[in-house]
mmCIF file of C-alpha atoms and ligand atoms in Angstrom:
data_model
loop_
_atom_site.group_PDB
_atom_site.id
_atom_site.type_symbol
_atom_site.label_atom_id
_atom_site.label_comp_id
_atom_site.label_asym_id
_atom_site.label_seq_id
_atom_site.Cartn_x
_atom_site.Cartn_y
_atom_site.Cartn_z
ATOM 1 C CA UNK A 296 65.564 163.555 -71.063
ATOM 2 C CA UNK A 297 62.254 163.636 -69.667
ATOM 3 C CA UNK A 298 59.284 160.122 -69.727
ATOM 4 C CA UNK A 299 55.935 161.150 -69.032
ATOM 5 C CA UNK A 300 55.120 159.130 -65.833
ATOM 6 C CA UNK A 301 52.013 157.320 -68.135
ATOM 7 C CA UNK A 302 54.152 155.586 -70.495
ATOM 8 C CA UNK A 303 57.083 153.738 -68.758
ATOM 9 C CA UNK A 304 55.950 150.081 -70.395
ATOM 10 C CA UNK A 305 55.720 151.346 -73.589
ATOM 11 C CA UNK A 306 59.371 151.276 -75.642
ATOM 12 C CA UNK A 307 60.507 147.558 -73.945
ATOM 13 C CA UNK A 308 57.171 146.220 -75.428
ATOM 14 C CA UNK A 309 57.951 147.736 -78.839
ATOM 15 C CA UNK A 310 61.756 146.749 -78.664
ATOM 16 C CA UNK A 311 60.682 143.184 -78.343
ATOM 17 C CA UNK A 312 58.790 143.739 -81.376
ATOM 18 C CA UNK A 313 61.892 144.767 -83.442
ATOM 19 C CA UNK A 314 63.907 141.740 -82.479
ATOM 20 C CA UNK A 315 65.722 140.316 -85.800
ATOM 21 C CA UNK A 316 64.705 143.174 -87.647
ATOM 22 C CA UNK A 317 66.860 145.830 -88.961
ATOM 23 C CA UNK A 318 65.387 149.321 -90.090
ATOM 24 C CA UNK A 319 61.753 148.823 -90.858
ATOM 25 C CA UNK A 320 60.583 148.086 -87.759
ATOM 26 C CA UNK A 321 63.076 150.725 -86.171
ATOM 27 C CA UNK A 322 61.501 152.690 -88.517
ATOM 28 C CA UNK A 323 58.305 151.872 -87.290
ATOM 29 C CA UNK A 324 59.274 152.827 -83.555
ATOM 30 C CA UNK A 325 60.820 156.408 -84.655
ATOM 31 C CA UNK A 326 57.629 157.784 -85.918
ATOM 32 C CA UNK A 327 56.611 161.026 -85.407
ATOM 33 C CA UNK A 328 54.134 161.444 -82.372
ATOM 34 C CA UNK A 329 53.926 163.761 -80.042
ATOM 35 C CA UNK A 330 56.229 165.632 -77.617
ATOM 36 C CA UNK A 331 56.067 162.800 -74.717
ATOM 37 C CA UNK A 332 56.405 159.662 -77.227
ATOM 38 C CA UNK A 333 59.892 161.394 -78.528
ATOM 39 C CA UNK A 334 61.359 161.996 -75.083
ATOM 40 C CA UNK A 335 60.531 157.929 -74.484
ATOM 41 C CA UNK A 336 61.340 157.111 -77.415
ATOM 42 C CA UNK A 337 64.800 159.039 -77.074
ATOM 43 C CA UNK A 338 65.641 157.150 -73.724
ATOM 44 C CA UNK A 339 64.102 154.339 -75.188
ATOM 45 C CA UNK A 340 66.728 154.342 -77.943
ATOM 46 C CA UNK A 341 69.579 155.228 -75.288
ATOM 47 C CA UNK A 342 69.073 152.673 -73.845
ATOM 48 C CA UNK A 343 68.423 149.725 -76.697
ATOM 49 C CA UNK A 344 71.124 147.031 -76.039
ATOM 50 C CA UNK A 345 73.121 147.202 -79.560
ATOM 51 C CA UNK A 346 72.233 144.509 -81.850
ATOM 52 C CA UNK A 347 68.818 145.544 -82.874
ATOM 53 C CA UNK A 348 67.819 148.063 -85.965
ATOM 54 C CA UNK A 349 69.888 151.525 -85.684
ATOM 55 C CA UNK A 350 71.902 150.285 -83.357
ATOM 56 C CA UNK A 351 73.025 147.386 -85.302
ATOM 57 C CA UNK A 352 76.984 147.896 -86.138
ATOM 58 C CA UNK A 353 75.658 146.356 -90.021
ATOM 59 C CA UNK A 354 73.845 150.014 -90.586
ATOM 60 C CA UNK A 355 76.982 152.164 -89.946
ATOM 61 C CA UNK A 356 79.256 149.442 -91.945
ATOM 62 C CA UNK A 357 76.269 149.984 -95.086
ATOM 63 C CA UNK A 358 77.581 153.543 -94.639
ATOM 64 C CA UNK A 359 81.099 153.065 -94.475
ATOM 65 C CA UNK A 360 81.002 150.651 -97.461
ATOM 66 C CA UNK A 361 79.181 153.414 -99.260
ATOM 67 C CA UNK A 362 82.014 156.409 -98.095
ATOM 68 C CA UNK A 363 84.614 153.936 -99.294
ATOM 69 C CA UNK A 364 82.993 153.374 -102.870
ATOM 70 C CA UNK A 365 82.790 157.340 -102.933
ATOM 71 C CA UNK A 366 86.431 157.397 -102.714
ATOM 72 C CA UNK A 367 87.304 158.009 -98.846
ATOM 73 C CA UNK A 368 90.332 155.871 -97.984
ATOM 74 C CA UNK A 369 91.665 156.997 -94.713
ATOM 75 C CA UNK A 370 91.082 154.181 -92.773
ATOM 76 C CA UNK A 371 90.879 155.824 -89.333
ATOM 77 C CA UNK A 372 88.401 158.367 -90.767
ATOM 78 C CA UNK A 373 86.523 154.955 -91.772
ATOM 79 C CA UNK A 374 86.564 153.314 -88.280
ATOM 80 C CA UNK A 375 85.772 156.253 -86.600
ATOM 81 C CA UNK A 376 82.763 156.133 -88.776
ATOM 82 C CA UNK A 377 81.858 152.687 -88.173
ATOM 83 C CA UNK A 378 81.822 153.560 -84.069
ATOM 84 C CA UNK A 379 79.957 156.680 -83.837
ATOM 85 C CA UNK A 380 76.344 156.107 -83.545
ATOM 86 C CA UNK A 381 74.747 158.872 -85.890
ATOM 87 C CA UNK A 382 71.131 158.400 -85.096
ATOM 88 C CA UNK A 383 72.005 159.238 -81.418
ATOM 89 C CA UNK A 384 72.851 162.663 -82.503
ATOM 90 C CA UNK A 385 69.659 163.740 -84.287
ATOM 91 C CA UNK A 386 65.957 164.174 -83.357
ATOM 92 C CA UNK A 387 63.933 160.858 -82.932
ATOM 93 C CA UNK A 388 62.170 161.913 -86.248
ATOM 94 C CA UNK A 389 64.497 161.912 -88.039
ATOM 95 C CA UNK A 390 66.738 159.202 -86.942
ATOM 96 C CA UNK A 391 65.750 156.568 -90.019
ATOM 97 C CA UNK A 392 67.586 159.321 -92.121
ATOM 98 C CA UNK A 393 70.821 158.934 -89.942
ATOM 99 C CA UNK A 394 72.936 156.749 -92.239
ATOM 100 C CA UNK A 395 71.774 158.195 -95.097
ATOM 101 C CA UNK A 396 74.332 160.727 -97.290
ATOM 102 C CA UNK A 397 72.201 163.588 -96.174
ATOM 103 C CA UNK A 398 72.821 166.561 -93.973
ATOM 104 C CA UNK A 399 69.808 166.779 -91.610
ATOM 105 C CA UNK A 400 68.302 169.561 -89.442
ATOM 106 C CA UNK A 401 69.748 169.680 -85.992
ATOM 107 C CA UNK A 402 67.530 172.924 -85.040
ATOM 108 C CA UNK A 403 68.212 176.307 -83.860
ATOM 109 C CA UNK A 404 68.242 176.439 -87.936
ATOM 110 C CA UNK A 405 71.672 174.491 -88.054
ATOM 111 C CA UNK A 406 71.975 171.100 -89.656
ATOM 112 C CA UNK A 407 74.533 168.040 -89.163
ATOM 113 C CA UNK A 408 76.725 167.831 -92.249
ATOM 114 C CA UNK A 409 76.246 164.990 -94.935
ATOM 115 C CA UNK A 410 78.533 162.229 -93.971
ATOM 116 C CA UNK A 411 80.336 162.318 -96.939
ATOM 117 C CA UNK A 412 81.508 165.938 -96.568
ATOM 118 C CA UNK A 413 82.501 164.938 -92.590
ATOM 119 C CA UNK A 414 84.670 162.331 -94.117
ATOM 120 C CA UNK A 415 86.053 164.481 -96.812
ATOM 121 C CA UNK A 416 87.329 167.270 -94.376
ATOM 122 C CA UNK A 417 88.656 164.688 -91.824
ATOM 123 C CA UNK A 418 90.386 162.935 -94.087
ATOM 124 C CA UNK A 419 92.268 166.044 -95.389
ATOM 125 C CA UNK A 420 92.993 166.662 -91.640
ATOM 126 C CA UNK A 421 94.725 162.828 -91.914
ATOM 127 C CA UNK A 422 96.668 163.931 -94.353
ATOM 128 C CA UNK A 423 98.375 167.210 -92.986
ATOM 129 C CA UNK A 424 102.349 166.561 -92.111
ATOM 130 C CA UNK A 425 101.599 166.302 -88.850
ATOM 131 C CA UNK A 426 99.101 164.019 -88.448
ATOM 132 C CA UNK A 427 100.979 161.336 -91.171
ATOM 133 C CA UNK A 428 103.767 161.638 -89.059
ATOM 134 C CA UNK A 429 101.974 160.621 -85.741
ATOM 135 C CA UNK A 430 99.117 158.728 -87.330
ATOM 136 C CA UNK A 431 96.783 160.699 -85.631
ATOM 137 C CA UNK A 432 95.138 164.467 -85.091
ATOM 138 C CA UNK A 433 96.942 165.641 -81.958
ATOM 139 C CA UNK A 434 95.255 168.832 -80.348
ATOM 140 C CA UNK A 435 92.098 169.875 -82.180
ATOM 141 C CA UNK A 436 90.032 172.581 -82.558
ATOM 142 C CA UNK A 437 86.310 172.489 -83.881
ATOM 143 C CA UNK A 438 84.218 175.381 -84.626
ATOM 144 C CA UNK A 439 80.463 174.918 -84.702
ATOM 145 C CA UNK A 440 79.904 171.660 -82.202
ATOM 146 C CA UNK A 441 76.430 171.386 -83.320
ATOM 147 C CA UNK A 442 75.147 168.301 -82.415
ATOM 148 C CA UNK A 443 78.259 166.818 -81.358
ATOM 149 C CA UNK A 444 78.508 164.406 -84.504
ATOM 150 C CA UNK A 445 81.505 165.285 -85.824
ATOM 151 C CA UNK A 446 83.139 165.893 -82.181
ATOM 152 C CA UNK A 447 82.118 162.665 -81.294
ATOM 153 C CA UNK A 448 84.311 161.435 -84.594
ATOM 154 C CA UNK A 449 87.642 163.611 -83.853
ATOM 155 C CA UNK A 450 87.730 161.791 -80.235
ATOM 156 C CA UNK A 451 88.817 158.614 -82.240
ATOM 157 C CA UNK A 452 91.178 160.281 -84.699
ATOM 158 C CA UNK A 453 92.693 162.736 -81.730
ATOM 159 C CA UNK A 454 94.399 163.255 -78.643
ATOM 160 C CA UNK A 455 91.962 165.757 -77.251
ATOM 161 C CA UNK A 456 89.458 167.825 -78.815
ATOM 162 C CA UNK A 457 88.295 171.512 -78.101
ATOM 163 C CA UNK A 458 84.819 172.106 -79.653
ATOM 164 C CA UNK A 459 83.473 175.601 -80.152
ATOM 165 C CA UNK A 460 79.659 176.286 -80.237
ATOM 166 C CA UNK A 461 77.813 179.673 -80.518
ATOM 167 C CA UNK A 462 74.525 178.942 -79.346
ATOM 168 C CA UNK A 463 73.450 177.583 -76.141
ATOM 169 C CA UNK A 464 70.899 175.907 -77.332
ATOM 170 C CA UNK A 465 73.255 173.338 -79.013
ATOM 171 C CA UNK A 466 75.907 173.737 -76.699
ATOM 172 C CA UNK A 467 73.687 172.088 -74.004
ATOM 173 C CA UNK A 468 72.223 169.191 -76.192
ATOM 174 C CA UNK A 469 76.249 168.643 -77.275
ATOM 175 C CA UNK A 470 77.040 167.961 -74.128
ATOM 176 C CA UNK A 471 73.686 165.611 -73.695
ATOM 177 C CA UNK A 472 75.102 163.342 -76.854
ATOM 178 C CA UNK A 473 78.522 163.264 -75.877
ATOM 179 C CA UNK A 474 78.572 162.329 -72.080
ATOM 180 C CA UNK A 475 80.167 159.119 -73.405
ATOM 181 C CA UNK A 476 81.909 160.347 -76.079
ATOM 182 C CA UNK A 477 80.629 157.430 -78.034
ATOM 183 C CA UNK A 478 83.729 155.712 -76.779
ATOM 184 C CA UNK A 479 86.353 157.906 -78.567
ATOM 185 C CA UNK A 480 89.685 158.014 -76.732
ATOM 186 C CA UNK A 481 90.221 161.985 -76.961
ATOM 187 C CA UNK A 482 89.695 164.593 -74.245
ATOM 188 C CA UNK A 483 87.390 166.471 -75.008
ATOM 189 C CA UNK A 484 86.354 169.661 -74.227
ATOM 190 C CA UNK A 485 83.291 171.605 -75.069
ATOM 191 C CA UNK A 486 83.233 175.523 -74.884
ATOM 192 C CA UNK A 487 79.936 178.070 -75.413
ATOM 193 C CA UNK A 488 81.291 180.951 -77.082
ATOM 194 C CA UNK A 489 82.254 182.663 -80.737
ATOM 195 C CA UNK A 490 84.483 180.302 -82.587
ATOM 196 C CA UNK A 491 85.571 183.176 -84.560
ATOM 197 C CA UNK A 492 88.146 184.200 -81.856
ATOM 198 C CA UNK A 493 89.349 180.416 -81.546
ATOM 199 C CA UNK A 494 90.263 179.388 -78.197
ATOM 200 C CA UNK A 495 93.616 181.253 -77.013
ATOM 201 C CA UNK A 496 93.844 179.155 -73.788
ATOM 202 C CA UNK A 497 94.329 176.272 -75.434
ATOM 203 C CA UNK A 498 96.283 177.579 -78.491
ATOM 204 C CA UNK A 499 98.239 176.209 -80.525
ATOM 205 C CA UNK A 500 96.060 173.479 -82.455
ATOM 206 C CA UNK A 501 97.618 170.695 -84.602
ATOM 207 C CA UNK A 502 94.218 170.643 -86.293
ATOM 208 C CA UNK A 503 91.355 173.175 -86.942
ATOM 209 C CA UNK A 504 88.351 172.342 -88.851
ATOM 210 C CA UNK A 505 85.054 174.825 -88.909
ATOM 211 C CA UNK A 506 81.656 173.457 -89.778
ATOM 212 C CA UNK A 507 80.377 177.155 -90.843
ATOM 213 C CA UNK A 508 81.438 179.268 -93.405
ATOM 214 C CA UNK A 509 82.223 183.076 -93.735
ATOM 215 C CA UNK A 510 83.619 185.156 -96.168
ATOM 216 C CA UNK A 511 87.245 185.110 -95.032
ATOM 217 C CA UNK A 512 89.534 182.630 -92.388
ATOM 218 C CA UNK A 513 89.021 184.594 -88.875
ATOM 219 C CA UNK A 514 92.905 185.659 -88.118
ATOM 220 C CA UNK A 515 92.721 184.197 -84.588
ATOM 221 C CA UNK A 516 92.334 180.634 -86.813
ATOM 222 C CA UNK A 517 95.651 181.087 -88.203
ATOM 223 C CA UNK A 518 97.018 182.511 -85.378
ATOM 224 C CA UNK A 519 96.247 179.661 -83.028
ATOM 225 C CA UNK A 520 97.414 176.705 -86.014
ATOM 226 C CA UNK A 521 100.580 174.973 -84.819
ATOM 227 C CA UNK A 522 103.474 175.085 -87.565
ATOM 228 C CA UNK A 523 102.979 171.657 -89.047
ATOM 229 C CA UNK A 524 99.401 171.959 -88.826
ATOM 230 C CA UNK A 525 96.405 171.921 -90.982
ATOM 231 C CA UNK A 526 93.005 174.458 -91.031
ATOM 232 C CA UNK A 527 90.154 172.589 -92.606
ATOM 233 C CA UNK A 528 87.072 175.335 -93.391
ATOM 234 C CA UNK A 529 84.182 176.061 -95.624
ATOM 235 C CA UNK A 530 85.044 179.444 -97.348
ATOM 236 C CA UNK A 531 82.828 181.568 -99.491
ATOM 237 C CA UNK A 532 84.876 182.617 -102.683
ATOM 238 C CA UNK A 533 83.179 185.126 -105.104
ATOM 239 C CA UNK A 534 84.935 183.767 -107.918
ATOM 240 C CA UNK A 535 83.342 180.645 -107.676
ATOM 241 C CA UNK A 536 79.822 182.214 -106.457
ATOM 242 C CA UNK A 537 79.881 179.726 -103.467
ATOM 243 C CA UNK A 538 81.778 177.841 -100.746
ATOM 244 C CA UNK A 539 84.880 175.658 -100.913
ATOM 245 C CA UNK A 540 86.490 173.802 -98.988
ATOM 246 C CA UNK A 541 89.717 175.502 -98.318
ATOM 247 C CA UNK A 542 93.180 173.762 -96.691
ATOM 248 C CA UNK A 543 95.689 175.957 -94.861
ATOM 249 C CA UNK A 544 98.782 174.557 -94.043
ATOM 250 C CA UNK A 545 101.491 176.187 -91.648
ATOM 251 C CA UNK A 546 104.993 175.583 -92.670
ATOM 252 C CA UNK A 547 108.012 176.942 -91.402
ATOM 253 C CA UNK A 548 108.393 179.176 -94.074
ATOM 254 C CA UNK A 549 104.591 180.480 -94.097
ATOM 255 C CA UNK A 550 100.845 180.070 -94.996
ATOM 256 C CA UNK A 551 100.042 177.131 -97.762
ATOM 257 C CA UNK A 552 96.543 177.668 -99.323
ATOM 258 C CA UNK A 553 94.876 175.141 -101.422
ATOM 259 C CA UNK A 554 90.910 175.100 -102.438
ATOM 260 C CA UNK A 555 88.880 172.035 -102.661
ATOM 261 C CA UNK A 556 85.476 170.697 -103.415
ATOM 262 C CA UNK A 557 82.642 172.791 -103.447
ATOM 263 C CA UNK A 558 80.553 172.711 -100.380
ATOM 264 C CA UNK A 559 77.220 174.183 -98.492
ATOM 265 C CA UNK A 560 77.485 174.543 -94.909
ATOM 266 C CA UNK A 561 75.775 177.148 -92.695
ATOM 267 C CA UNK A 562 76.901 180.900 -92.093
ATOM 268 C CA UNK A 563 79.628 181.291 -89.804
ATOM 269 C CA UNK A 564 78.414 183.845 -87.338
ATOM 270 C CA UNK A 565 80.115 186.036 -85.137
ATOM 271 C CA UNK A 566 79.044 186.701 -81.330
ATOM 272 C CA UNK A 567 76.820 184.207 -79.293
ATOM 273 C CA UNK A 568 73.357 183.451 -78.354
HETATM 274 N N1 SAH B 253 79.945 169.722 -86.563
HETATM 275 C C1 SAH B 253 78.547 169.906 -86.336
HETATM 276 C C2 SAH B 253 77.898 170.713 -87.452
HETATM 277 C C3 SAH B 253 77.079 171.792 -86.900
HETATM 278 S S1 SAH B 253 76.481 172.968 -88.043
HETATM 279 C C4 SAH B 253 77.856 168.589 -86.081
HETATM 280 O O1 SAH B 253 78.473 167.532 -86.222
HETATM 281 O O2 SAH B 253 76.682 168.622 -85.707
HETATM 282 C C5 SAH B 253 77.571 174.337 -87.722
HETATM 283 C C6 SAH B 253 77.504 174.913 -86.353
HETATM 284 O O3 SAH B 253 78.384 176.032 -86.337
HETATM 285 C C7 SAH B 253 76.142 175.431 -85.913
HETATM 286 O O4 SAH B 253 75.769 174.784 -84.750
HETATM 287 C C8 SAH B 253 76.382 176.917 -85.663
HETATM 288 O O5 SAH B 253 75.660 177.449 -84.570
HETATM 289 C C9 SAH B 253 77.883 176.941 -85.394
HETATM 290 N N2 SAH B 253 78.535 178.230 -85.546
HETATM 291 C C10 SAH B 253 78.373 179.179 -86.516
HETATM 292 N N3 SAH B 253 79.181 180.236 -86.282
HETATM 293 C C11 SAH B 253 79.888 179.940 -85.144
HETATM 294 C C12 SAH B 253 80.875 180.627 -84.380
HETATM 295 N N4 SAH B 253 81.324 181.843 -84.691
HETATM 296 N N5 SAH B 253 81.369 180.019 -83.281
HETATM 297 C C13 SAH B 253 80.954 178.787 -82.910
HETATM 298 N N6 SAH B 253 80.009 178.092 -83.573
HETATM 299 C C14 SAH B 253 79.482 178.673 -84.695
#
């Protein structure tokens, strides 16, 4: 992150300014200006202590109040929630949106998912046999890192983590957001390549869960699932003229398919750029 050499005085003055205020005058701060002011105002907001407007642990519990009222009960799902900092993951712009119910651009054409449908899909990963028998996620793989949002999320709900992006673009800014981790416990490991082939090296996964959606589960996904474990994806299905959420389970004795809520997340895509 880059501070034009003009401006270092700027942010602490307008920090001070936000003291005892929540989101308006955070709000206020996260305006749109030009390409300089966001770079500050992106270390700026690195480096607020926590305590003051986005950072304040009071806007994520809003949110988690809100994901409980909509029915999500996992409670791990929920803390994980209440710990990762949204607004770190998403342009300065747009940052005031953050703990909103609304997925929001991440560019390259790619947006971060609404938190609701995050919480949805993690929870059904809480739920698999494996992960109610441990209490937690075990060896996960994610395909389409993104920002790093929902990465960030699956260090506190697993052992390590083995995220998947296709374009560099987003690899590199993943890797930017998540040099902490946002204090998730999980190893994590972030790979630049086409999730469609899974990642055989690290094979099998307790857990996989895709943030894009094609028209059928790439066979290396089921391939790579451990028996016990649980595939989380968006799925086109014709039938339905749209995506679903569909849960694969791998028994002993074979493949368990069940579909879900209706969903919109971006193309699944093969190859990378
Ligand atoms: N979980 C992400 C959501 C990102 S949107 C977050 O929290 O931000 C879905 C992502 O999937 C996009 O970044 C897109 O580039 C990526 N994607 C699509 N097809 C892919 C593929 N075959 N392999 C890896 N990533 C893919």
């Amino acid at each position: 992150m880059t501070q034009g050499p003009t401006r270092p005085a700027r942010f602490p003055v307008a920090l001070d300014r936000v003291h005892g205020h929540e989101r308006p005058a955070c709000t206020d701060l996260l305006r749109p200006q030009g390409p300089l002011q966001h770079a500050a105002q992106d270390a700026a907001r690195r480096s607020t202590p926590s305590g003051l407007g986005l950072d304040s642990a009071a806007v994520r519990e809003r949110m988690v109040r809100r994901l409980r009222a909509e029915g999500v009960h996992c409670e791990p799902v929920l803390q994980a929630f209440a710990r990762v900092e949204r607004h770190r993951f998403v342009d300065s712009a747009l940052a005031n949106q953050a703990y909103e119910d609304t997925s929001l651009p991440i560019g390259s054409s790619q947006t971060i998912s609404k938190p609701s449908v995050v919480a949805r899909m993690l929870s059904l990963l809480m739920e698999s046999a494996l992960a109610r028998e441990r209490g937690h996620l075990g060896r996960v793989l994610e395909i389409g890192t993104g920002c790093g949002y929902q990465a960030a999320l699956l260090c506190w709900l697993a052992r390590t983590v083995i995220s998947i992006e296709r374009l560099k673009v987003l690899h590199d800014k993943a890797r930017e957001n998540l040099a902490d981790r946002q204090g998730g416990q999980g190893d994590l490991r972030l790979v630049y390549g086409d999730g469609c082939l899974g990642h055989a090296p690290r094979a099998p996964y307790d857990h996989i869960i895709a943030a894009a959606g094609g028209d059928q589960v790439p066979p290396a996904w089921l391939d790579q699932l451990a028996v016990g474990g649980r595939l989380v994806a968006p799925l086109h299905d014709a039938a339905r003229g749209g995506q679903v959420l569909l849960v694969v389970d791998r028994q002993p004795e074979g493949l368990i398919r069940q579909w879900h809520d209706a969903v919109h997340f971006v193309p699944l895509k093969s190859g990378s750029a």
